[in-house]
Coordinates of C-alpha atoms and ligand atoms in Angstrom, one line a residue:
M1 CA 108.9 122.7 115.8
W2 CA 109.4 119.3 118.0
K3 CA 109.9 116.2 118.0
Y4 CA 110.0 113.1 120.6
R5 CA 113.2 110.4 119.8
Y6 CA 115.4 107.9 121.1
Q7 CA 118.7 107.2 120.8
Q8 CA 119.0 104.2 122.8
Y9 CA 116.5 101.1 123.2
G10 CA 114.5 100.3 125.8
G11 CA 110.5 101.1 127.8
P12 CA 108.9 104.4 127.6
D13 CA 111.8 106.2 129.6
V14 CA 113.9 106.1 126.6
L15 CA 111.9 108.7 124.8
E16 CA 112.9 112.2 124.9
R17 CA 111.6 115.8 124.0
V18 CA 113.8 117.8 122.0
E19 CA 113.2 120.7 119.9
V20 CA 114.2 120.8 116.2
T21 CA 116.0 123.6 114.8
D22 CA 116.1 122.8 111.2
A23 CA 112.6 123.6 109.5
L24 CA 110.9 120.9 107.9
S25 CA 110.0 121.5 104.2
P26 CA 108.0 118.8 101.8
Q27 CA 109.8 117.6 98.9
A28 CA 108.4 116.9 95.8
G29 CA 104.7 114.4 95.9
E30 CA 104.5 115.7 99.3
V31 CA 102.9 117.8 102.0
L32 CA 104.1 119.2 105.4
V33 CA 101.4 118.2 107.9
R34 CA 101.1 120.1 111.4
V35 CA 100.2 117.1 113.6
Q36 CA 97.1 117.6 116.0
A37 CA 96.8 114.2 116.8
V38 CA 98.8 110.8 116.9
G39 CA 97.5 107.2 117.3
V40 CA 99.4 104.9 119.3
N41 CA 99.9 101.1 118.0
P42 CA 102.0 98.5 119.8
I43 CA 104.4 98.6 116.8
D44 CA 106.1 101.9 118.4
W45 CA 107.2 100.8 121.5
K46 CA 108.1 97.5 120.0
L47 CA 110.6 99.3 117.6
A48 CA 111.4 101.5 120.6
R49 CA 112.0 98.2 122.9
G50 CA 114.1 97.3 119.8
D51 CA 112.4 94.2 118.7
Y52 CA 113.5 95.0 115.3
R53 CA 117.1 96.1 115.9
L54 CA 118.1 93.8 112.6
L55 CA 115.9 96.2 110.8
T56 CA 116.2 99.3 112.3
G57 CA 120.0 99.4 113.4
F58 CA 121.6 98.8 116.4
R59 CA 122.5 102.5 117.5
P60 CA 118.6 104.2 116.8
D61 CA 118.2 107.6 116.3
R62 CA 114.7 107.4 115.6
T63 CA 111.5 109.2 116.1
P64 CA 108.5 106.9 117.0
G65 CA 104.6 107.0 115.3
S66 CA 103.3 106.1 112.1
D67 CA 99.6 107.1 112.5
F68 CA 99.0 110.5 112.2
A69 CA 96.2 113.7 111.5
G70 CA 96.7 117.2 111.0
I71 CA 96.3 120.1 108.8
I72 CA 98.3 120.5 105.9
E73 CA 100.8 123.5 106.2
Q74 CA 102.9 123.2 102.9
V75 CA 102.7 121.2 100.0
G76 CA 105.6 120.2 97.9
A77 CA 106.1 120.7 94.0
G78 CA 103.7 118.7 91.9
V79 CA 101.3 118.0 94.8
Q80 CA 97.6 118.8 93.0
R81 CA 95.5 116.8 94.8
F82 CA 95.7 118.6 98.4
S83 CA 96.1 122.0 99.4
E84 CA 97.0 124.1 102.4
G85 CA 94.6 123.9 105.2
Q86 CA 92.8 120.8 104.4
R87 CA 92.5 118.2 107.4
V88 CA 94.4 114.9 106.5
F89 CA 95.0 111.8 108.1
G90 CA 97.5 109.0 107.1
M91 CA 100.5 106.5 108.0
L92 CA 104.1 106.6 107.8
P93 CA 105.9 103.8 106.8
L94 CA 106.4 101.2 109.5
L95 CA 110.6 101.5 109.5
R96 CA 110.8 105.0 108.8
S97 CA 112.9 106.9 111.5
A98 CA 111.0 110.7 111.2
G99 CA 107.8 109.2 112.9
S100 CA 104.7 110.9 113.7
Y101 CA 105.4 111.8 117.9
A102 CA 106.3 115.2 116.6
S103 CA 105.0 118.6 115.7
H104 CA 105.3 118.3 111.9
V105 CA 105.9 115.4 109.6
C106 CA 106.2 115.3 105.7
A107 CA 104.1 112.7 104.1
R108 CA 103.5 111.7 100.6
V109 CA 100.8 112.0 99.0
E110 CA 99.8 108.5 98.1
H111 CA 100.3 107.8 101.9
I112 CA 97.1 109.9 103.2
A113 CA 93.7 110.9 102.7
L114 CA 90.9 113.8 103.4
V115 CA 89.7 113.6 107.2
P116 CA 85.9 113.0 106.7
D117 CA 83.9 115.9 108.1
A118 CA 82.0 113.4 110.5
I119 CA 85.0 112.7 112.5
S120 CA 87.2 114.2 114.8
I121 CA 90.9 114.9 114.6
T122 CA 91.6 112.2 117.4
D123 CA 89.2 109.7 115.8
A124 CA 90.9 109.9 112.7
A125 CA 94.6 109.7 114.2
A126 CA 93.0 106.7 115.5
M127 CA 92.4 105.1 112.3
P128 CA 95.1 104.5 109.7
L129 CA 97.4 101.8 110.8
A130 CA 95.1 99.6 112.6
A131 CA 92.0 100.0 110.4
L132 CA 94.4 99.4 107.1
T133 CA 95.4 96.1 108.9
A134 CA 91.9 94.9 109.0
F135 CA 91.1 96.2 105.4
R136 CA 93.9 94.8 104.0
A137 CA 93.4 91.0 106.0
L138 CA 89.7 91.2 105.2
F139 CA 89.1 92.5 101.7
L140 CA 92.7 92.4 100.1
H141 CA 94.0 88.6 101.0
G142 CA 90.3 87.3 102.9
R143 CA 87.9 88.5 100.1
I144 CA 85.7 87.9 102.1
A145 CA 82.1 87.2 100.8
P146 CA 78.6 88.2 102.5
G147 CA 77.9 85.2 104.6
A148 CA 80.9 84.1 105.7
D149 CA 82.2 83.0 108.3
V150 CA 84.9 84.9 110.2
L151 CA 86.8 84.5 113.2
I152 CA 88.6 87.3 115.2
N153 CA 90.9 86.3 118.0
G154 CA 92.2 89.7 119.7
A155 CA 89.0 91.2 118.5
S156 CA 88.9 94.1 121.3
G157 CA 92.2 95.9 120.7
G158 CA 92.8 98.2 118.0
V159 CA 93.2 96.3 114.9
G160 CA 90.4 93.7 116.3
S161 CA 87.8 96.5 117.1
F162 CA 88.1 97.8 113.2
A163 CA 88.1 94.4 111.7
L164 CA 84.9 93.6 113.6
Q165 CA 83.1 96.1 112.0
L166 CA 84.5 95.9 108.7
A167 CA 83.4 92.5 108.4
D168 CA 80.2 93.1 109.2
I169 CA 80.2 96.1 106.8
G170 CA 81.1 92.9 104.4
R171 CA 78.1 91.6 105.8
A172 CA 79.8 88.3 107.2
R173 CA 78.8 86.4 110.2
V174 CA 81.6 86.9 112.7
S175 CA 82.7 85.6 115.9
S176 CA 84.8 87.6 118.4
V177 CA 87.3 86.4 120.6
S178 CA 88.5 88.7 123.7
S179 CA 88.2 88.7 127.1
E180 CA 84.9 88.4 129.3
R181 CA 85.4 92.3 130.2
N182 CA 85.1 92.8 125.9
R183 CA 82.5 90.2 125.1
T184 CA 79.8 93.0 124.9
F185 CA 81.9 95.6 123.7
C186 CA 82.6 92.9 120.7
R187 CA 78.8 92.4 120.1
E188 CA 78.4 96.0 119.7
L189 CA 80.9 96.2 116.9
G190 CA 79.0 93.6 114.8
A191 CA 79.9 90.2 116.6
V192 CA 77.2 87.6 116.2
H193 CA 78.9 85.1 119.0
A194 CA 81.2 86.7 121.2
L195 CA 83.5 84.2 123.1
D196 CA 85.6 84.6 126.0
Y197 CA 89.0 83.0 125.4
A198 CA 89.4 81.7 128.7
A199 CA 85.9 80.1 128.8
H200 CA 85.5 78.7 125.2
D201 CA 87.8 76.9 122.5
P202 CA 87.1 78.7 119.5
L203 CA 89.0 76.1 117.7
Q204 CA 87.4 72.9 118.9
E205 CA 86.6 70.0 117.0
G206 CA 83.8 70.7 114.5
S207 CA 84.1 74.8 114.1
L208 CA 84.7 75.6 110.6
Y209 CA 85.4 78.9 109.2
D210 CA 86.0 80.9 105.7
F211 CA 88.6 83.3 107.3
I212 CA 90.5 83.2 110.6
F213 CA 92.0 86.2 111.8
D214 CA 94.5 85.7 114.5
I215 CA 95.8 89.4 115.7
A216 CA 96.4 88.2 119.3
G217 CA 98.6 85.4 117.7
T218 CA 97.5 83.2 120.3
F219 CA 96.2 80.3 117.6
R220 CA 98.4 77.1 117.2
Y221 CA 99.0 77.2 113.4
K222 CA 98.0 73.6 112.6
R223 CA 94.5 73.8 114.7
A224 CA 93.5 76.9 113.1
I225 CA 94.0 75.7 109.5
D226 CA 92.1 72.6 110.1
C227 CA 89.3 74.8 111.3
L228 CA 89.3 76.2 107.5
R229 CA 86.9 75.2 104.9
N230 CA 88.3 75.0 101.9
H231 CA 90.1 77.6 100.0
G232 CA 89.8 79.5 103.4
I233 CA 92.2 81.6 104.7
L234 CA 94.3 82.1 108.2
V235 CA 96.1 85.7 108.6
T236 CA 98.4 86.5 110.9
V237 CA 99.9 90.2 111.8
Q238 CA 102.7 88.4 114.1
P239 CA 105.7 88.9 112.0
G240 CA 108.6 86.0 112.5
I241 CA 110.5 83.6 110.3
V242 CA 108.1 81.0 110.6
A243 CA 105.3 82.8 109.9
L244 CA 107.0 84.2 106.9
L245 CA 108.3 80.6 105.6
R246 CA 104.9 79.3 105.9
S247 CA 103.2 82.1 104.0
V248 CA 105.0 81.4 100.7
M249 CA 105.0 77.6 101.0
P250 CA 102.2 76.2 98.7
R251 CA 99.8 74.2 100.3
R252 CA 98.2 71.2 98.8
D253 CA 94.6 71.7 100.1
G254 CA 93.6 74.7 98.9
K255 CA 93.9 76.6 101.8
R256 CA 95.9 79.5 102.7
Y257 CA 98.1 81.2 105.0
H258 CA 99.2 84.9 104.9
L259 CA 101.4 87.0 107.3
E260 CA 100.0 90.4 106.8
I261 CA 102.6 93.6 107.1
V262 CA 100.6 96.7 106.8
R263 CA 102.0 99.6 104.6
P264 CA 100.8 103.1 104.1
D265 CA 98.0 103.0 101.4
G266 CA 95.9 106.3 100.9
R267 CA 93.6 104.6 98.1
R268 CA 92.2 102.0 100.8
L269 CA 92.5 104.7 103.4
N270 CA 89.8 106.8 101.3
R271 CA 88.0 103.6 101.3
I272 CA 87.9 103.7 105.4
A273 CA 87.3 107.5 105.1
E274 CA 84.1 106.6 103.1
H275 CA 82.8 104.3 105.8
A276 CA 83.6 106.4 108.6
Q277 CA 81.8 109.2 107.1
A278 CA 78.6 107.1 106.2
G279 CA 78.7 106.4 110.4
R280 CA 79.2 102.7 109.2
L281 CA 82.8 102.7 110.6
K282 CA 83.6 104.2 114.3
A283 CA 87.2 104.7 116.3
P284 CA 86.3 103.2 119.5
V285 CA 89.0 105.6 121.4
E286 CA 89.6 104.1 125.2
H287 CA 91.6 107.5 126.2
V288 CA 93.1 110.3 125.0
Y289 CA 96.2 111.3 126.5
P290 CA 97.7 114.6 126.3
M291 CA 101.2 114.3 124.1
D292 CA 103.3 114.9 127.2
Q293 CA 101.7 111.6 128.7
V294 CA 103.0 109.5 126.0
E295 CA 104.9 107.3 128.9
Q296 CA 101.7 106.5 130.3
A297 CA 99.6 105.7 127.2
W298 CA 102.8 103.5 126.2
R299 CA 102.5 101.8 129.5
R300 CA 98.6 101.1 128.9
S301 CA 99.2 99.8 125.7
M302 CA 101.9 97.5 126.7
G303 CA 99.8 95.8 129.2
G304 CA 98.0 94.2 126.2
H305 CA 94.5 94.9 127.2
V306 CA 93.4 98.2 125.3
Q307 CA 90.1 98.1 124.3
G308 CA 89.8 100.1 121.0
K309 CA 92.5 102.5 120.6
L310 CA 94.7 105.1 122.3
V311 CA 95.7 108.6 120.9
L312 CA 97.8 111.7 121.8
L313 CA 96.6 115.0 121.2
V314 CA 99.2 117.3 120.4
Ligands
LIG401 N1 101.9 93.0 110.9 C1 100.9 93.9 110.9 O1 101.0 95.1 110.0 C2 100.6 94.5 112.1 C3 99.6 95.7 112.1 C4 99.3 95.9 113.3 C5 99.2 95.3 114.6 N2 100.2 94.4 114.7 C6 100.5 93.7 115.6 O2 98.9 92.7 116.2 C7 98.8 92.6 117.4 C8 97.7 93.5 118.3 O3 97.8 94.7 117.6 P1 96.5 95.8 118.3 O4 96.9 97.3 118.0 O5 95.3 95.6 117.9 O6 96.7 95.6 119.7 P2 96.4 96.4 120.9 O7 95.3 97.1 120.9 O8 96.9 96.3 122.2 O9 94.8 94.9 121.3 C9 95.4 93.9 122.2 C10 94.2 93.3 122.5 O10 94.4 91.6 122.4 C11 93.6 90.9 123.4 N3 94.0 89.9 123.9 C12 95.0 89.7 124.9 N4 95.3 88.4 125.2 C13 94.8 87.9 124.2 C14 94.4 86.4 124.3 N5 95.0 85.4 125.1 N6 93.7 86.0 123.5 C15 92.8 86.8 122.6 N7 93.0 88.5 122.4 C16 93.7 88.6 123.6 C17 93.0 92.1 124.2 O11 91.7 91.7 124.6 P3 91.3 91.6 126.2 O12 91.7 93.0 126.8 O13 89.9 91.5 126.1 O14 92.0 90.4 126.7 C18 93.2 93.6 123.4 O15 92.0 93.9 123.0 C19 100.1 93.5 118.1 O16 101.1 92.5 118.5 C20 100.7 94.4 117.1 O17 102.3 94.5 117.0 C21 100.5 93.8 113.8

């Protein structure tokens, strides 16, 4: 067994691969998974950079990674829904110090789902965190209805590319915001209007939406709220004290603001898997790197212009 870890905060070069001498074994309610592929998310390198060190401590000893897909090698006591040899995928809790950049992970059964037959292990690894973020924002908090006007900012990245497809599945009318380079990509994933952020202001006067998903975090709060219809909702995924306060403060105008912090959720991951199995939801993977090129993958992700997802193949 092996894992990547970092013991100081910094860029991709703080990562080191180490052998693990103590064999992992699953606790009650857990499965031990032999990891075959890992999805890369910005939170992986943000945590390593120390962006959330108030939560992760000042002397890190962490293995990065939330997303994984692989084969169950062992089941813990009381596990009945899963068995050895099954292909599963899932997301580990964001702040867990034993992450998924490893040969094996132990995961709770309520955090995983079976990989649909129709999709590859790399596509499965690309999905959990980003697709769950989009799913929760659109359907749990947004409760979007058919015909709703939805605006997605940062639509060509990991979260955005799933949000576009899920909004389309929900029969919303979607406007995407991306670079010019990615407008066609956004249209292919379901955008009716594909706006280039350098050329268009999606929040210009007169624009009205039922749901605004500011994934990129570049919208000014007041301008975005002004572009919501009554009972509309603005969702951000950029954590911060101001966003947190705004999301708990009641508004008088009936509009809502929500800070989404994704969490593992096997039940909703199953819904995502059903869409993938039916061919309605695809994992747009820009590039699959071998695991030993994790530094290159992180540098690409840190550039902020990934189209879809990056995956590490074990
Ligand atoms: N709170 C949570 O639970 C949660 C969950 C998931 C992600 N996040 C956060 O959400 C953000 C996005 O995550 P991700 O996985 O989607 O990242 P990603 O895959 O790296 O996507 C970044 C995307 O942002 C777009 N972008 C760059 N500048 C932009 C601008 N000025 N306006 C609009 N779009 C712009 C890029 O599109 P172009 O290449 O076309 O410029 C790129 O496709 C990250 O900050 C991440 O940490 C939070």
